[in-house]
Structure formats: structure tokens, C-alpha cells
Amino acid sequence: MLFVHFCLVLRIVVGQKCIGTSVAFDYSASFLAIGTAGSSNGVRVVSTGKDWSEISSITCHTKGVSAVAWGNNTSTQLISASLDRTIKTYRCAAK
């Protein structure tokens, strides 16, 4: 079932003229980060609850994102690396 939801999330991102280039679940499996390339070079974060809703979209790079990762044992730090030769870190606020 998780794989089906994951494919649907990627279709949504691709449907918005973005290409999912890298994905990473946080340690609790509550959030999925998707690195994108195309019209929005950045990171999208989706909640893995029942509706798999997008909770954040960050356009932060000038070229496609090649990797995303969550910080060690946390859902509050997200890291992205890009073909623009930059690595960026983000602090995610708790809801």
C-alpha cells in the first residue's frame, strides 16, 4: 500500500511539471521529502497520513535537486544538494 501512495505522490509532482529526482522518508515515516527539477528546483514535503497532502514547497536552488536527506534521528532538519553546486539545510517547524 505504501508503494501505491508513493507513486501517486510522484504523479502529483510530475503533473505539476516537476520531476521527482530524489526522495527520503523522515525517521518516523511521517513525512516524505521530494527533491525536484524542472520548473521548481527545490524540495517538497508531504505528510504520509491518509491524504498524503503537501505541507511545504521550497524553491531554493537554481538547478535540479540531486539529493534530499533528513537530519540524524529527527524530522526537524532537512538537507538538499543540487546540481547548482550548493547544499542547503532547512529547519522544519513542529506543528
PDB file of C-alpha atoms in Angstrom:
ATOM      1  CA  MET A   1       0.000   0.000   0.000  1.00  0.00           C
ATOM      2  CA  LEU A   2       2.843   2.397   0.789  1.00  0.00           C
ATOM      3  CA  PHE A   3       4.267   1.922  -2.716  1.00  0.00           C
ATOM      4  CA  VAL A   4       0.915   2.852  -4.301  1.00  0.00           C
ATOM      5  CA  HIS A   5       0.701   6.074  -2.280  1.00  0.00           C
ATOM      6  CA  PHE A   6       4.333   6.855  -3.113  1.00  0.00           C
ATOM      7  CA  CYS A   7       3.594   6.516  -6.860  1.00  0.00           C
ATOM      8  CA  LEU A   8       0.574   8.795  -6.515  1.00  0.00           C
ATOM      9  CA  VAL A   9       2.692  11.440  -4.786  1.00  0.00           C
ATOM     10  CA  LEU A  10       5.249  11.316  -7.583  1.00  0.00           C
ATOM     11  CA  ARG A  11       2.492  11.605 -10.195  1.00  0.00           C
ATOM     12  CA  ILE A  12       1.196  14.726  -8.489  1.00  0.00           C
ATOM     13  CA  VAL A  13       4.674  16.269  -8.525  1.00  0.00           C
ATOM     14  CA  VAL A  14       5.285  15.259 -12.161  1.00  0.00           C
ATOM     15  CA  GLY A  15       1.827  16.541 -13.094  1.00  0.00           C
ATOM     16  CA  GLN A  16       2.847  19.990 -11.906  1.00  0.00           C
ATOM     17  CA  LYS A  17       5.710  19.982 -14.427  1.00  0.00           C
ATOM     18  CA  CYS A  18       8.227  18.973 -11.795  1.00  0.00           C
ATOM     19  CA  ILE A  19      10.323  15.870 -11.880  1.00  0.00           C
ATOM     20  CA  GLY A  20      10.968  13.988  -8.642  1.00  0.00           C
ATOM     21  CA  THR A  21      14.722  13.404  -8.575  1.00  0.00           C
ATOM     22  CA  SER A  22      15.306  12.217  -5.017  1.00  0.00           C
ATOM     23  CA  VAL A  23      13.122  11.085  -2.141  1.00  0.00           C
ATOM     24  CA  ALA A  24      13.648  10.485   1.585  1.00  0.00           C
ATOM     25  CA  PHE A  25      11.325   9.497   4.425  1.00  0.00           C
ATOM     26  CA  ASP A  26      11.984  11.018   7.830  1.00  0.00           C
ATOM     27  CA  TYR A  27      12.845   8.627  10.675  1.00  0.00           C
ATOM     28  CA  SER A  28       9.262   8.389  11.894  1.00  0.00           C
ATOM     29  CA  ALA A  29       7.973   7.785   8.329  1.00  0.00           C
ATOM     30  CA  SER A  30       5.521  10.655   8.877  1.00  0.00           C
ATOM     31  CA  PHE A  31       6.977  12.867   6.147  1.00  0.00           C
ATOM     32  CA  LEU A  32       8.381  12.331   2.671  1.00  0.00           C
ATOM     33  CA  ALA A  33      10.780  14.867   1.163  1.00  0.00           C
ATOM     34  CA  ILE A  34      10.951  15.001  -2.644  1.00  0.00           C
ATOM     35  CA  GLY A  35      13.766  16.796  -4.443  1.00  0.00           C
ATOM     36  CA  THR A  36      12.580  18.323  -7.718  1.00  0.00           C
ATOM     37  CA  ALA A  37      13.984  19.549 -11.006  1.00  0.00           C
ATOM     38  CA  GLY A  38      12.254  21.406 -13.797  1.00  0.00           C
ATOM     39  CA  SER A  39      10.052  24.426 -13.225  1.00  0.00           C
ATOM     40  CA  SER A  40      10.596  24.316  -9.454  1.00  0.00           C
ATOM     41  CA  ASN A  41      14.118  23.386  -8.431  1.00  0.00           C
ATOM     42  CA  GLY A  42      13.572  22.687  -4.783  1.00  0.00           C
ATOM     43  CA  VAL A  43      12.088  20.448  -2.146  1.00  0.00           C
ATOM     44  CA  ARG A  44       8.519  19.406  -1.452  1.00  0.00           C
ATOM     45  CA  VAL A  45       7.478  17.824   1.824  1.00  0.00           C
ATOM     46  CA  VAL A  46       4.384  15.629   2.015  1.00  0.00           C
ATOM     47  CA  SER A  47       2.622  14.199   5.035  1.00  0.00           C
ATOM     48  CA  THR A  48       2.309  10.419   4.828  1.00  0.00           C
ATOM     49  CA  GLY A  49      -1.067  10.439   6.566  1.00  0.00           C
ATOM     50  CA  LYS A  50      -4.280   9.258   4.923  1.00  0.00           C
ATOM     51  CA  ASP A  51      -4.386  12.010   2.297  1.00  0.00           C
ATOM     52  CA  TRP A  52      -0.656  12.395   1.513  1.00  0.00           C
ATOM     53  CA  SER A  53      -1.028  16.173   1.417  1.00  0.00           C
ATOM     54  CA  GLU A  54       1.786  18.555   0.535  1.00  0.00           C
ATOM     55  CA  ILE A  55       2.707  20.569   3.606  1.00  0.00           C
ATOM     56  CA  SER A  56       5.632  22.558   2.228  1.00  0.00           C
ATOM     57  CA  SER A  57       7.163  23.557  -1.090  1.00  0.00           C
ATOM     58  CA  ILE A  58      10.531  25.281  -1.118  1.00  0.00           C
ATOM     59  CA  THR A  59      12.046  26.644  -4.345  1.00  0.00           C
ATOM     60  CA  CYS A  60      15.617  27.088  -3.219  1.00  0.00           C
ATOM     61  CA  HIS A  61      18.054  26.077  -5.959  1.00  0.00           C
ATOM     62  CA  THR A  62      18.841  27.380  -9.445  1.00  0.00           C
ATOM     63  CA  LYS A  63      19.240  23.850 -10.859  1.00  0.00           C
ATOM     64  CA  GLY A  64      17.675  20.475 -10.080  1.00  0.00           C
ATOM     65  CA  VAL A  65      17.944  18.883  -6.661  1.00  0.00           C
ATOM     66  CA  SER A  66      20.047  15.729  -6.813  1.00  0.00           C
ATOM     67  CA  ALA A  67      19.629  14.524  -3.207  1.00  0.00           C
ATOM     68  CA  VAL A  68      17.491  15.092  -0.115  1.00  0.00           C
ATOM     69  CA  ALA A  69      18.051  13.729   3.391  1.00  0.00           C
ATOM     70  CA  TRP A  70      16.674  14.242   6.868  1.00  0.00           C
ATOM     71  CA  GLY A  71      18.987  15.047   9.787  1.00  0.00           C
ATOM     72  CA  ASN A  72      20.024  12.264  12.161  1.00  0.00           C
ATOM     73  CA  ASN A  73      17.040  10.808  14.038  1.00  0.00           C
ATOM     74  CA  THR A  74      14.939  13.926  13.508  1.00  0.00           C
ATOM     75  CA  SER A  75      12.082  15.303  11.456  1.00  0.00           C
ATOM     76  CA  THR A  76      13.117  18.895  12.060  1.00  0.00           C
ATOM     77  CA  GLN A  77      16.196  19.204   9.835  1.00  0.00           C
ATOM     78  CA  LEU A  78      16.147  18.670   6.082  1.00  0.00           C
ATOM     79  CA  ILE A  79      19.164  18.844   3.754  1.00  0.00           C
ATOM     80  CA  SER A  80      19.218  19.219  -0.046  1.00  0.00           C
ATOM     81  CA  ALA A  81      22.051  19.061  -2.567  1.00  0.00           C
ATOM     82  CA  SER A  82      21.730  20.469  -6.069  1.00  0.00           C
ATOM     83  CA  LEU A  83      23.353  20.485  -9.482  1.00  0.00           C
ATOM     84  CA  ASP A  84      23.959  24.203  -8.855  1.00  0.00           C
ATOM     85  CA  ARG A  85      26.772  23.002  -6.526  1.00  0.00           C
ATOM     86  CA  THR A  86      25.115  24.069  -3.293  1.00  0.00           C
ATOM     87  CA  ILE A  87      23.973  22.202  -0.200  1.00  0.00           C
ATOM     88  CA  LYS A  88      21.196  23.793   1.828  1.00  0.00           C
ATOM     89  CA  THR A  89      19.765  22.958   5.225  1.00  0.00           C
ATOM     90  CA  TYR A  90      16.298  23.769   6.499  1.00  0.00           C
ATOM     91  CA  ARG A  91      14.846  23.762   9.987  1.00  0.00           C
ATOM     92  CA  CYS A  92      11.298  22.446   9.928  1.00  0.00           C
ATOM     93  CA  ALA A  93       8.896  23.869  12.484  1.00  0.00           C
ATOM     94  CA  ALA A  94       6.874  21.440  14.551  1.00  0.00           C
ATOM     95  CA  LYS A  95       3.114  21.631  14.087  1.00  0.00           C
TER      96      LYS A  95
END
